[in-house]
């Protein structure tokens, strides 16, 4: 029995699908199938059964899964302990960032890391939030920032802050509303957001809460461009509250009153990286920047 076979077993169990597990493991589906088959032959019983939607654990598989996870955790702990014994922390960390660096407090965070861990090679990669989460899920990024709800069981989230969003509309459009009712907002054109941005999901959640289904006149995946489109009179959009209020004070847009949408800003990383020295260093310097207790490092939820 090999560690890589147990890793494949746990990943297939978490995903419930051979193809998705193969993607995360960077293996072909036949290779994943072969590893599962070899493990089943060694334990002498089937671990999965096929279903219309993928694969499900057998009773035996469900019984053995916690022990397999425990063995993998022990192996990671051994590797992490060995890394710590080498002395000063060194290595590379690929971090996905989104929104704006000042919002994420990237500057103070990286400054702390560079000062304390001079041998740590930090690589910052900017992308839309959905891409960042997916790359963390696939372990192509070591960690990143994500805005919204995390649907993946193999990605751990550390809550940082609640980010408020407001609806903005072009100047003069107040007259186009018979009232500031939710129904009236649904009759006006909106600027859509790319599906790869978590703001798209946040906007969709707001529409469901308001019970409206507006017409999208265009789509944009650049958050800064949203405000420019509203100023130009294209339609309504959901933007960060501080940007919305600043634009309203400058006389550029109108802010719809009494509607605030909150979203969770989180730091995300692959769950199997728990206990990794580099990840511990990233969190150890990030949490003080956000004024959060160090206990969150051990209490992060999925």
PDB file of C-alpha atoms in Angstrom:
ATOM      1  CA  UNK A   1       0.000   0.000   0.000  1.00  0.00           C
ATOM      2  CA  UNK A   2       1.462   3.332  -1.090  1.00  0.00           C
ATOM      3  CA  UNK A   3       0.832   6.867   0.147  1.00  0.00           C
ATOM      4  CA  UNK A   4      -0.097   7.994  -3.372  1.00  0.00           C
ATOM      5  CA  UNK A   5      -2.783   5.294  -3.517  1.00  0.00           C
ATOM      6  CA  UNK A   6      -4.298   6.561  -0.273  1.00  0.00           C
ATOM      7  CA  UNK A   7      -4.163  10.138  -1.586  1.00  0.00           C
ATOM      8  CA  UNK A   8      -6.037   9.030  -4.713  1.00  0.00           C
ATOM      9  CA  UNK A   9      -8.590   7.115  -2.598  1.00  0.00           C
ATOM     10  CA  UNK A  10      -9.295  10.166  -0.412  1.00  0.00           C
ATOM     11  CA  UNK A  11      -9.493  12.553  -3.381  1.00  0.00           C
ATOM     12  CA  UNK A  12     -11.955  10.318  -5.273  1.00  0.00           C
ATOM     13  CA  UNK A  13     -14.044  10.002  -2.097  1.00  0.00           C
ATOM     14  CA  UNK A  14     -14.135  13.795  -1.660  1.00  0.00           C
ATOM     15  CA  UNK A  15     -14.984  14.528  -5.289  1.00  0.00           C
ATOM     16  CA  UNK A  16     -17.308  11.597  -5.937  1.00  0.00           C
ATOM     17  CA  UNK A  17     -16.109  11.565  -9.539  1.00  0.00           C
ATOM     18  CA  UNK A  18     -13.064   9.949 -11.184  1.00  0.00           C
ATOM     19  CA  UNK A  19     -12.558  12.672 -13.787  1.00  0.00           C
ATOM     20  CA  UNK A  20     -12.622  15.510 -11.235  1.00  0.00           C
ATOM     21  CA  UNK A  21     -10.271  13.583  -8.950  1.00  0.00           C
ATOM     22  CA  UNK A  22      -7.878  12.972 -11.856  1.00  0.00           C
ATOM     23  CA  UNK A  23      -7.856  16.705 -12.601  1.00  0.00           C
ATOM     24  CA  UNK A  24      -6.939  17.572  -9.022  1.00  0.00           C
ATOM     25  CA  UNK A  25      -4.267  14.863  -8.863  1.00  0.00           C
ATOM     26  CA  UNK A  26      -2.840  15.812 -12.276  1.00  0.00           C
ATOM     27  CA  UNK A  27      -3.286  12.225 -13.439  1.00  0.00           C
ATOM     28  CA  UNK A  28      -5.177  10.565 -16.245  1.00  0.00           C
ATOM     29  CA  UNK A  29      -8.487   8.913 -15.395  1.00  0.00           C
ATOM     30  CA  UNK A  30      -7.117   5.425 -16.278  1.00  0.00           C
ATOM     31  CA  UNK A  31      -4.228   6.026 -13.845  1.00  0.00           C
ATOM     32  CA  UNK A  32      -6.679   6.950 -11.069  1.00  0.00           C
ATOM     33  CA  UNK A  33      -8.808   3.895 -11.856  1.00  0.00           C
ATOM     34  CA  UNK A  34      -5.717   1.672 -11.782  1.00  0.00           C
ATOM     35  CA  UNK A  35      -4.612   3.018  -8.396  1.00  0.00           C
ATOM     36  CA  UNK A  36      -8.057   2.475  -6.892  1.00  0.00           C
ATOM     37  CA  UNK A  37      -8.188  -1.039  -8.336  1.00  0.00           C
ATOM     38  CA  UNK A  38      -4.737  -1.860  -6.901  1.00  0.00           C
ATOM     39  CA  UNK A  39      -5.770  -0.571  -3.490  1.00  0.00           C
ATOM     40  CA  UNK A  40      -9.012  -2.550  -3.598  1.00  0.00           C
ATOM     41  CA  UNK A  41      -7.073  -5.701  -4.457  1.00  0.00           C
ATOM     42  CA  UNK A  42      -4.713  -5.114  -1.547  1.00  0.00           C
ATOM     43  CA  UNK A  43      -7.482  -4.559   1.017  1.00  0.00           C
ATOM     44  CA  UNK A  44      -9.515  -7.369  -0.525  1.00  0.00           C
ATOM     45  CA  UNK A  45     -12.804  -5.532  -0.985  1.00  0.00           C
ATOM     46  CA  UNK A  46     -14.374  -2.877  -3.231  1.00  0.00           C
ATOM     47  CA  UNK A  47     -14.111   0.705  -1.978  1.00  0.00           C
ATOM     48  CA  UNK A  48     -16.384   2.399  -4.508  1.00  0.00           C
ATOM     49  CA  UNK A  49     -19.470   1.615  -6.511  1.00  0.00           C
ATOM     50  CA  UNK A  50     -20.430   3.413  -9.688  1.00  0.00           C
ATOM     51  CA  UNK A  51     -23.566   5.540  -9.937  1.00  0.00           C
ATOM     52  CA  UNK A  52     -25.166   7.646 -12.634  1.00  0.00           C
ATOM     53  CA  UNK A  53     -23.447  10.777 -11.313  1.00  0.00           C
ATOM     54  CA  UNK A  54     -20.020   9.317 -10.552  1.00  0.00           C
ATOM     55  CA  UNK A  55     -18.838   6.993  -7.783  1.00  0.00           C
ATOM     56  CA  UNK A  56     -19.920   6.451  -4.196  1.00  0.00           C
ATOM     57  CA  UNK A  57     -18.112   4.892  -1.265  1.00  0.00           C
ATOM     58  CA  UNK A  58     -19.106   1.371  -0.319  1.00  0.00           C
ATOM     59  CA  UNK A  59     -19.765   0.628   3.337  1.00  0.00           C
ATOM     60  CA  UNK A  60     -16.191  -0.645   3.609  1.00  0.00           C
ATOM     61  CA  UNK A  61     -14.832   2.414   1.819  1.00  0.00           C
ATOM     62  CA  UNK A  62     -16.658   4.761   4.181  1.00  0.00           C
ATOM     63  CA  UNK A  63     -15.280   2.810   7.144  1.00  0.00           C
ATOM     64  CA  UNK A  64     -11.686   3.042   5.892  1.00  0.00           C
ATOM     65  CA  UNK A  65     -11.783   6.672   4.730  1.00  0.00           C
ATOM     66  CA  UNK A  66     -11.109   8.326   8.144  1.00  0.00           C
ATOM     67  CA  UNK A  67      -8.063   6.120   8.733  1.00  0.00           C
ATOM     68  CA  UNK A  68      -6.734   6.884   5.247  1.00  0.00           C
ATOM     69  CA  UNK A  69      -7.140  10.595   5.950  1.00  0.00           C
ATOM     70  CA  UNK A  70      -5.344  10.154   9.274  1.00  0.00           C
ATOM     71  CA  UNK A  71      -2.413   8.374   7.595  1.00  0.00           C
ATOM     72  CA  UNK A  72      -2.096  11.169   5.024  1.00  0.00           C
ATOM     73  CA  UNK A  73      -2.212  13.785   7.768  1.00  0.00           C
ATOM     74  CA  UNK A  74       0.541  11.928   9.618  1.00  0.00           C
ATOM     75  CA  UNK A  75       2.672  11.794   6.476  1.00  0.00           C
ATOM     76  CA  UNK A  76       2.233  15.542   5.941  1.00  0.00           C
ATOM     77  CA  UNK A  77       3.133  16.190   9.570  1.00  0.00           C
ATOM     78  CA  UNK A  78       6.321  14.152   9.150  1.00  0.00           C
ATOM     79  CA  UNK A  79       7.313  16.139   6.038  1.00  0.00           C
ATOM     80  CA  UNK A  80       6.503  19.446   7.705  1.00  0.00           C
ATOM     81  CA  UNK A  81       8.542  18.473  10.749  1.00  0.00           C
ATOM     82  CA  UNK A  82      11.485  17.615   8.524  1.00  0.00           C
ATOM     83  CA  UNK A  83      11.234  20.999   6.793  1.00  0.00           C
ATOM     84  CA  UNK A  84      11.259  22.782  10.132  1.00  0.00           C
ATOM     85  CA  UNK A  85      14.366  20.886  11.184  1.00  0.00           C
ATOM     86  CA  UNK A  86      16.287  22.309   8.235  1.00  0.00           C
ATOM     87  CA  UNK A  87      16.318  25.721   9.852  1.00  0.00           C
ATOM     88  CA  UNK A  88      15.235  28.949   8.231  1.00  0.00           C
ATOM     89  CA  UNK A  89      12.040  28.808   6.222  1.00  0.00           C
ATOM     90  CA  UNK A  90      12.618  28.770   2.479  1.00  0.00           C
ATOM     91  CA  UNK A  91      10.561  27.894  -0.549  1.00  0.00           C
ATOM     92  CA  UNK A  92       8.101  29.348  -3.031  1.00  0.00           C
ATOM     93  CA  UNK A  93       4.517  30.470  -2.440  1.00  0.00           C
ATOM     94  CA  UNK A  94       2.161  31.312  -5.309  1.00  0.00           C
ATOM     95  CA  UNK A  95      -0.617  33.583  -4.046  1.00  0.00           C
ATOM     96  CA  UNK A  96      -3.746  34.554  -5.958  1.00  0.00           C
ATOM     97  CA  UNK A  97      -4.963  38.098  -5.393  1.00  0.00           C
ATOM     98  CA  UNK A  98      -8.151  39.780  -6.536  1.00  0.00           C
ATOM     99  CA  UNK A  99      -9.969  43.063  -5.930  1.00  0.00           C
ATOM    100  CA  UNK A 100      -7.401  45.807  -5.271  1.00  0.00           C
ATOM    101  CA  UNK A 101      -4.158  45.373  -3.306  1.00  0.00           C
ATOM    102  CA  UNK A 102      -5.143  48.041  -0.778  1.00  0.00           C
ATOM    103  CA  UNK A 103      -8.432  46.254  -0.092  1.00  0.00           C
ATOM    104  CA  UNK A 104      -6.547  43.020   0.587  1.00  0.00           C
ATOM    105  CA  UNK A 105      -3.827  44.818   2.603  1.00  0.00           C
ATOM    106  CA  UNK A 106      -1.265  43.064   0.431  1.00  0.00           C
ATOM    107  CA  UNK A 107       1.440  45.703   0.953  1.00  0.00           C
ATOM    108  CA  UNK A 108       1.704  45.451   4.765  1.00  0.00           C
ATOM    109  CA  UNK A 109       1.338  41.665   4.612  1.00  0.00           C
ATOM    110  CA  UNK A 110       4.116  41.113   2.067  1.00  0.00           C
ATOM    111  CA  UNK A 111       6.354  43.605   3.902  1.00  0.00           C
ATOM    112  CA  UNK A 112       6.051  41.546   7.091  1.00  0.00           C
ATOM    113  CA  UNK A 113       6.771  38.312   5.232  1.00  0.00           C
ATOM    114  CA  UNK A 114       9.817  39.705   3.417  1.00  0.00           C
ATOM    115  CA  UNK A 115      11.274  41.055   6.650  1.00  0.00           C
ATOM    116  CA  UNK A 116      10.782  37.878   8.659  1.00  0.00           C
ATOM    117  CA  UNK A 117      11.359  35.250   5.947  1.00  0.00           C
ATOM    118  CA  UNK A 118      13.983  36.609   3.524  1.00  0.00           C
ATOM    119  CA  UNK A 119      14.392  33.211   1.834  1.00  0.00           C
ATOM    120  CA  UNK A 120      10.670  32.873   1.073  1.00  0.00           C
ATOM    121  CA  UNK A 121       9.984  33.365  -2.645  1.00  0.00           C
ATOM    122  CA  UNK A 122       6.569  35.049  -2.914  1.00  0.00           C
ATOM    123  CA  UNK A 123       4.775  35.150  -6.279  1.00  0.00           C
ATOM    124  CA  UNK A 124       1.578  37.230  -6.517  1.00  0.00           C
ATOM    125  CA  UNK A 125      -0.836  36.426  -9.363  1.00  0.00           C
ATOM    126  CA  UNK A 126      -3.817  38.672 -10.087  1.00  0.00           C
ATOM    127  CA  UNK A 127      -7.057  37.186 -11.366  1.00  0.00           C
ATOM    128  CA  UNK A 128     -10.832  37.229 -10.976  1.00  0.00           C
ATOM    129  CA  UNK A 129     -11.993  35.644  -7.744  1.00  0.00           C
ATOM    130  CA  UNK A 130     -13.540  32.556  -9.328  1.00  0.00           C
ATOM    131  CA  UNK A 131     -10.298  31.712 -11.104  1.00  0.00           C
ATOM    132  CA  UNK A 132      -8.294  32.166  -7.911  1.00  0.00           C
ATOM    133  CA  UNK A 133     -10.530  29.753  -5.992  1.00  0.00           C
ATOM    134  CA  UNK A 134     -10.418  27.161  -8.766  1.00  0.00           C
ATOM    135  CA  UNK A 135      -6.620  27.335  -9.037  1.00  0.00           C
ATOM    136  CA  UNK A 136      -6.339  26.909  -5.261  1.00  0.00           C
ATOM    137  CA  UNK A 137      -8.692  23.931  -5.498  1.00  0.00           C
ATOM    138  CA  UNK A 138      -6.436  22.382  -8.149  1.00  0.00           C
ATOM    139  CA  UNK A 139      -3.344  23.255  -6.059  1.00  0.00           C
ATOM    140  CA  UNK A 140      -1.923  25.375  -8.867  1.00  0.00           C
ATOM    141  CA  UNK A 141      -1.904  28.220  -6.340  1.00  0.00           C
ATOM    142  CA  UNK A 142      -0.748  27.710  -2.768  1.00  0.00           C
ATOM    143  CA  UNK A 143      -3.298  30.171  -1.393  1.00  0.00           C
ATOM    144  CA  UNK A 144      -5.323  33.209  -2.379  1.00  0.00           C
ATOM    145  CA  UNK A 145      -8.067  35.682  -1.584  1.00  0.00           C
ATOM    146  CA  UNK A 146     -11.687  34.909  -2.435  1.00  0.00           C
ATOM    147  CA  UNK A 147     -14.883  36.908  -2.139  1.00  0.00           C
ATOM    148  CA  UNK A 148     -18.063  34.906  -1.624  1.00  0.00           C
ATOM    149  CA  UNK A 149     -19.057  31.398  -0.586  1.00  0.00           C
ATOM    150  CA  UNK A 150     -16.584  28.536  -0.995  1.00  0.00           C
ATOM    151  CA  UNK A 151     -18.337  25.394  -2.316  1.00  0.00           C
ATOM    152  CA  UNK A 152     -15.318  23.058  -2.212  1.00  0.00           C
ATOM    153  CA  UNK A 153     -14.712  20.602   0.615  1.00  0.00           C
ATOM    154  CA  UNK A 154     -10.983  20.363  -0.168  1.00  0.00           C
ATOM    155  CA  UNK A 155     -10.420  24.121   0.203  1.00  0.00           C
ATOM    156  CA  UNK A 156     -10.150  25.707   3.653  1.00  0.00           C
ATOM    157  CA  UNK A 157     -11.276  29.291   4.192  1.00  0.00           C
ATOM    158  CA  UNK A 158     -10.147  31.812   6.779  1.00  0.00           C
ATOM    159  CA  UNK A 159     -12.693  34.674   7.111  1.00  0.00           C
ATOM    160  CA  UNK A 160     -11.069  38.104   6.988  1.00  0.00           C
ATOM    161  CA  UNK A 161     -13.874  40.661   6.727  1.00  0.00           C
ATOM    162  CA  UNK A 162     -17.356  41.448   5.482  1.00  0.00           C
ATOM    163  CA  UNK A 163     -17.313  43.546   2.307  1.00  0.00           C
ATOM    164  CA  UNK A 164     -20.359  45.737   1.669  1.00  0.00           C
ATOM    165  CA  UNK A 165     -21.744  46.351  -1.819  1.00  0.00           C
ATOM    166  CA  UNK A 166     -24.250  48.961  -3.031  1.00  0.00           C
ATOM    167  CA  UNK A 167     -26.302  49.431  -6.190  1.00  0.00           C
ATOM    168  CA  UNK A 168     -25.317  52.454  -8.261  1.00  0.00           C
ATOM    169  CA  UNK A 169     -27.191  53.962 -11.194  1.00  0.00           C
ATOM    170  CA  UNK A 170     -26.610  56.822 -13.660  1.00  0.00           C
ATOM    171  CA  UNK A 171     -27.425  60.371 -12.616  1.00  0.00           C
ATOM    172  CA  UNK A 172     -31.006  61.324 -13.289  1.00  0.00           C
ATOM    173  CA  UNK A 173     -32.289  57.767 -13.297  1.00  0.00           C
ATOM    174  CA  UNK A 174     -34.148  58.364 -10.063  1.00  0.00           C
ATOM    175  CA  UNK A 175     -36.886  59.814 -12.251  1.00  0.00           C
ATOM    176  CA  UNK A 176     -37.151  56.484 -14.086  1.00  0.00           C
ATOM    177  CA  UNK A 177     -38.212  54.827 -10.878  1.00  0.00           C
ATOM    178  CA  UNK A 178     -41.825  55.362  -9.927  1.00  0.00           C
ATOM    179  CA  UNK A 179     -40.643  54.346  -6.491  1.00  0.00           C
ATOM    180  CA  UNK A 180     -37.510  52.890  -5.014  1.00  0.00           C
ATOM    181  CA  UNK A 181     -39.236  49.518  -4.837  1.00  0.00           C
ATOM    182  CA  UNK A 182     -37.461  46.275  -5.564  1.00  0.00           C
ATOM    183  CA  UNK A 183     -39.825  45.622  -8.454  1.00  0.00           C
ATOM    184  CA  UNK A 184     -38.931  48.951 -10.035  1.00  0.00           C
ATOM    185  CA  UNK A 185     -35.219  48.122  -9.844  1.00  0.00           C
ATOM    186  CA  UNK A 186     -35.885  44.901 -11.716  1.00  0.00           C
ATOM    187  CA  UNK A 187     -37.369  46.792 -14.673  1.00  0.00           C
ATOM    188  CA  UNK A 188     -34.208  48.815 -15.301  1.00  0.00           C
ATOM    189  CA  UNK A 189     -31.238  47.578 -17.364  1.00  0.00           C
ATOM    190  CA  UNK A 190     -28.258  46.184 -15.453  1.00  0.00           C
ATOM    191  CA  UNK A 191     -24.618  45.598 -16.297  1.00  0.00           C
ATOM    192  CA  UNK A 192     -23.829  41.900 -16.029  1.00  0.00           C
ATOM    193  CA  UNK A 193     -20.667  40.417 -14.526  1.00  0.00           C
ATOM    194  CA  UNK A 194     -18.542  37.630 -15.993  1.00  0.00           C
ATOM    195  CA  UNK A 195     -19.500  34.253 -14.524  1.00  0.00           C
ATOM    196  CA  UNK A 196     -15.862  33.736 -13.523  1.00  0.00           C
ATOM    197  CA  UNK A 197     -16.098  36.595 -11.036  1.00  0.00           C
ATOM    198  CA  UNK A 198     -17.588  35.903  -7.628  1.00  0.00           C
ATOM    199  CA  UNK A 199     -19.317  39.289  -7.947  1.00  0.00           C
ATOM    200  CA  UNK A 200     -21.542  37.610 -10.528  1.00  0.00           C
ATOM    201  CA  UNK A 201     -22.723  35.133  -7.869  1.00  0.00           C
ATOM    202  CA  UNK A 202     -23.087  37.918  -5.308  1.00  0.00           C
ATOM    203  CA  UNK A 203     -25.192  39.970  -7.746  1.00  0.00           C
ATOM    204  CA  UNK A 204     -27.324  36.913  -8.553  1.00  0.00           C
ATOM    205  CA  UNK A 205     -27.866  36.331  -4.826  1.00  0.00           C
ATOM    206  CA  UNK A 206     -29.027  39.930  -4.434  1.00  0.00           C
ATOM    207  CA  UNK A 207     -31.456  39.580  -7.331  1.00  0.00           C
ATOM    208  CA  UNK A 208     -32.929  36.460  -5.726  1.00  0.00           C
ATOM    209  CA  UNK A 209     -33.244  38.273  -2.396  1.00  0.00           C
ATOM    210  CA  UNK A 210     -35.012  41.184  -4.126  1.00  0.00           C
ATOM    211  CA  UNK A 211     -37.082  38.762  -6.236  1.00  0.00           C
ATOM    212  CA  UNK A 212     -36.131  40.462  -9.514  1.00  0.00           C
ATOM    213  CA  UNK A 213     -34.749  39.232 -12.836  1.00  0.00           C
ATOM    214  CA  UNK A 214     -33.371  42.299 -14.634  1.00  0.00           C
ATOM    215  CA  UNK A 215     -32.279  42.473 -18.253  1.00  0.00           C
ATOM    216  CA  UNK A 216     -28.490  42.544 -18.683  1.00  0.00           C
ATOM    217  CA  UNK A 217     -27.504  44.980 -21.425  1.00  0.00           C
ATOM    218  CA  UNK A 218     -23.800  44.103 -21.394  1.00  0.00           C
ATOM    219  CA  UNK A 219     -21.268  42.081 -19.448  1.00  0.00           C
ATOM    220  CA  UNK A 220     -18.010  43.164 -17.869  1.00  0.00           C
ATOM    221  CA  UNK A 221     -15.322  41.306 -15.927  1.00  0.00           C
ATOM    222  CA  UNK A 222     -13.311  44.382 -14.915  1.00  0.00           C
ATOM    223  CA  UNK A 223     -14.598  45.790 -11.646  1.00  0.00           C
ATOM    224  CA  UNK A 224     -13.228  49.284 -12.243  1.00  0.00           C
ATOM    225  CA  UNK A 225     -14.960  49.420 -15.625  1.00  0.00           C
ATOM    226  CA  UNK A 226     -18.345  48.772 -13.994  1.00  0.00           C
ATOM    227  CA  UNK A 227     -18.461  52.253 -12.513  1.00  0.00           C
ATOM    228  CA  UNK A 228     -17.462  53.865 -15.812  1.00  0.00           C
ATOM    229  CA  UNK A 229     -20.302  52.068 -17.591  1.00  0.00           C
ATOM    230  CA  UNK A 230     -22.776  53.285 -14.990  1.00  0.00           C
ATOM    231  CA  UNK A 231     -21.474  56.845 -15.290  1.00  0.00           C
ATOM    232  CA  UNK A 232     -21.929  56.581 -19.061  1.00  0.00           C
ATOM    233  CA  UNK A 233     -25.601  55.706 -18.573  1.00  0.00           C
ATOM    234  CA  UNK A 234     -25.454  52.033 -19.585  1.00  0.00           C
ATOM    235  CA  UNK A 235     -27.287  50.613 -16.586  1.00  0.00           C
ATOM    236  CA  UNK A 236     -27.230  49.708 -12.903  1.00  0.00           C
ATOM    237  CA  UNK A 237     -24.458  47.732 -11.223  1.00  0.00           C
ATOM    238  CA  UNK A 238     -23.442  46.347  -7.860  1.00  0.00           C
ATOM    239  CA  UNK A 239     -20.101  47.773  -6.669  1.00  0.00           C
ATOM    240  CA  UNK A 240     -18.179  48.009  -3.422  1.00  0.00           C
ATOM    241  CA  UNK A 241     -19.788  50.421  -0.977  1.00  0.00           C
ATOM    242  CA  UNK A 242     -16.710  52.622  -0.542  1.00  0.00           C
ATOM    243  CA  UNK A 243     -16.406  53.053  -4.325  1.00  0.00           C
ATOM    244  CA  UNK A 244     -20.142  53.695  -4.649  1.00  0.00           C
ATOM    245  CA  UNK A 245     -20.238  56.368  -1.946  1.00  0.00           C
ATOM    246  CA  UNK A 246     -17.081  58.058  -3.254  1.00  0.00           C
ATOM    247  CA  UNK A 247     -18.552  58.244  -6.762  1.00  0.00           C
ATOM    248  CA  UNK A 248     -21.826  59.602  -5.372  1.00  0.00           C
ATOM    249  CA  UNK A 249     -19.991  62.315  -3.390  1.00  0.00           C
ATOM    250  CA  UNK A 250     -18.182  63.273  -6.598  1.00  0.00           C
ATOM    251  CA  UNK A 251     -21.553  63.686  -8.321  1.00  0.00           C
ATOM    252  CA  UNK A 252     -20.902  60.867 -10.784  1.00  0.00           C
ATOM    253  CA  UNK A 253     -23.623  58.353  -9.869  1.00  0.00           C
ATOM    254  CA  UNK A 254     -26.619  57.818  -7.626  1.00  0.00           C
ATOM    255  CA  UNK A 255     -26.641  55.167  -4.899  1.00  0.00           C
ATOM    256  CA  UNK A 256     -29.850  53.212  -4.376  1.00  0.00           C
ATOM    257  CA  UNK A 257     -30.727  53.768  -0.703  1.00  0.00           C
ATOM    258  CA  UNK A 258     -31.411  51.139   1.946  1.00  0.00           C
ATOM    259  CA  UNK A 259     -30.019  48.163   0.003  1.00  0.00           C
ATOM    260  CA  UNK A 260     -26.675  46.750   1.163  1.00  0.00           C
ATOM    261  CA  UNK A 261     -25.314  43.363   0.104  1.00  0.00           C
ATOM    262  CA  UNK A 262     -22.618  41.800   2.299  1.00  0.00           C
ATOM    263  CA  UNK A 263     -20.063  39.265   1.095  1.00  0.00           C
ATOM    264  CA  UNK A 264     -17.336  37.402   2.978  1.00  0.00           C
ATOM    265  CA  UNK A 265     -13.728  38.143   2.062  1.00  0.00           C
ATOM    266  CA  UNK A 266     -11.676  35.023   2.776  1.00  0.00           C
ATOM    267  CA  UNK A 267      -8.152  33.686   2.567  1.00  0.00           C
ATOM    268  CA  UNK A 268      -8.295  30.233   0.955  1.00  0.00           C
ATOM    269  CA  UNK A 269      -5.844  27.374   0.661  1.00  0.00           C
ATOM    270  CA  UNK A 270      -5.891  23.605  -0.114  1.00  0.00           C
ATOM    271  CA  UNK A 271      -7.043  21.776   3.000  1.00  0.00           C
ATOM    272  CA  UNK A 272      -4.222  19.279   2.781  1.00  0.00           C
ATOM    273  CA  UNK A 273      -1.751  22.142   3.322  1.00  0.00           C
ATOM    274  CA  UNK A 274      -2.827  22.427   6.986  1.00  0.00           C
ATOM    275  CA  UNK A 275       0.330  22.397   9.084  1.00  0.00           C
ATOM    276  CA  UNK A 276       2.627  23.242   6.183  1.00  0.00           C
ATOM    277  CA  UNK A 277       5.360  25.627   7.455  1.00  0.00           C
ATOM    278  CA  UNK A 278       5.061  28.014   4.503  1.00  0.00           C
ATOM    279  CA  UNK A 279       1.292  28.227   4.857  1.00  0.00           C
ATOM    280  CA  UNK A 280       1.681  28.712   8.603  1.00  0.00           C
ATOM    281  CA  UNK A 281       4.043  31.624   7.880  1.00  0.00           C
ATOM    282  CA  UNK A 282       1.582  33.178   5.410  1.00  0.00           C
ATOM    283  CA  UNK A 283      -1.239  32.994   7.951  1.00  0.00           C
ATOM    284  CA  UNK A 284       0.994  34.023  10.827  1.00  0.00           C
ATOM    285  CA  UNK A 285       1.732  37.357   9.163  1.00  0.00           C
ATOM    286  CA  UNK A 286      -1.677  37.845   7.512  1.00  0.00           C
ATOM    287  CA  UNK A 287      -3.895  37.616  10.588  1.00  0.00           C
ATOM    288  CA  UNK A 288      -2.177  40.435  12.527  1.00  0.00           C
ATOM    289  CA  UNK A 289      -2.478  42.686   9.462  1.00  0.00           C
ATOM    290  CA  UNK A 290      -6.241  42.137   9.629  1.00  0.00           C
ATOM    291  CA  UNK A 291      -6.329  42.449  13.418  1.00  0.00           C
ATOM    292  CA  UNK A 292      -7.490  38.855  13.765  1.00  0.00           C
ATOM    293  CA  UNK A 293      -6.530  36.385  16.519  1.00  0.00           C
ATOM    294  CA  UNK A 294      -3.918  33.742  15.749  1.00  0.00           C
ATOM    295  CA  UNK A 295      -6.432  31.114  16.923  1.00  0.00           C
ATOM    296  CA  UNK A 296      -8.086  31.419  13.506  1.00  0.00           C
ATOM    297  CA  UNK A 297      -5.172  29.486  12.053  1.00  0.00           C
ATOM    298  CA  UNK A 298      -6.447  26.429  13.862  1.00  0.00           C
ATOM    299  CA  UNK A 299     -10.147  27.237  13.646  1.00  0.00           C
ATOM    300  CA  UNK A 300     -10.493  27.892   9.918  1.00  0.00           C
ATOM    301  CA  UNK A 301     -13.659  26.385   8.499  1.00  0.00           C
ATOM    302  CA  UNK A 302     -14.427  24.905   5.108  1.00  0.00           C
TER     303      UNK A 302
END
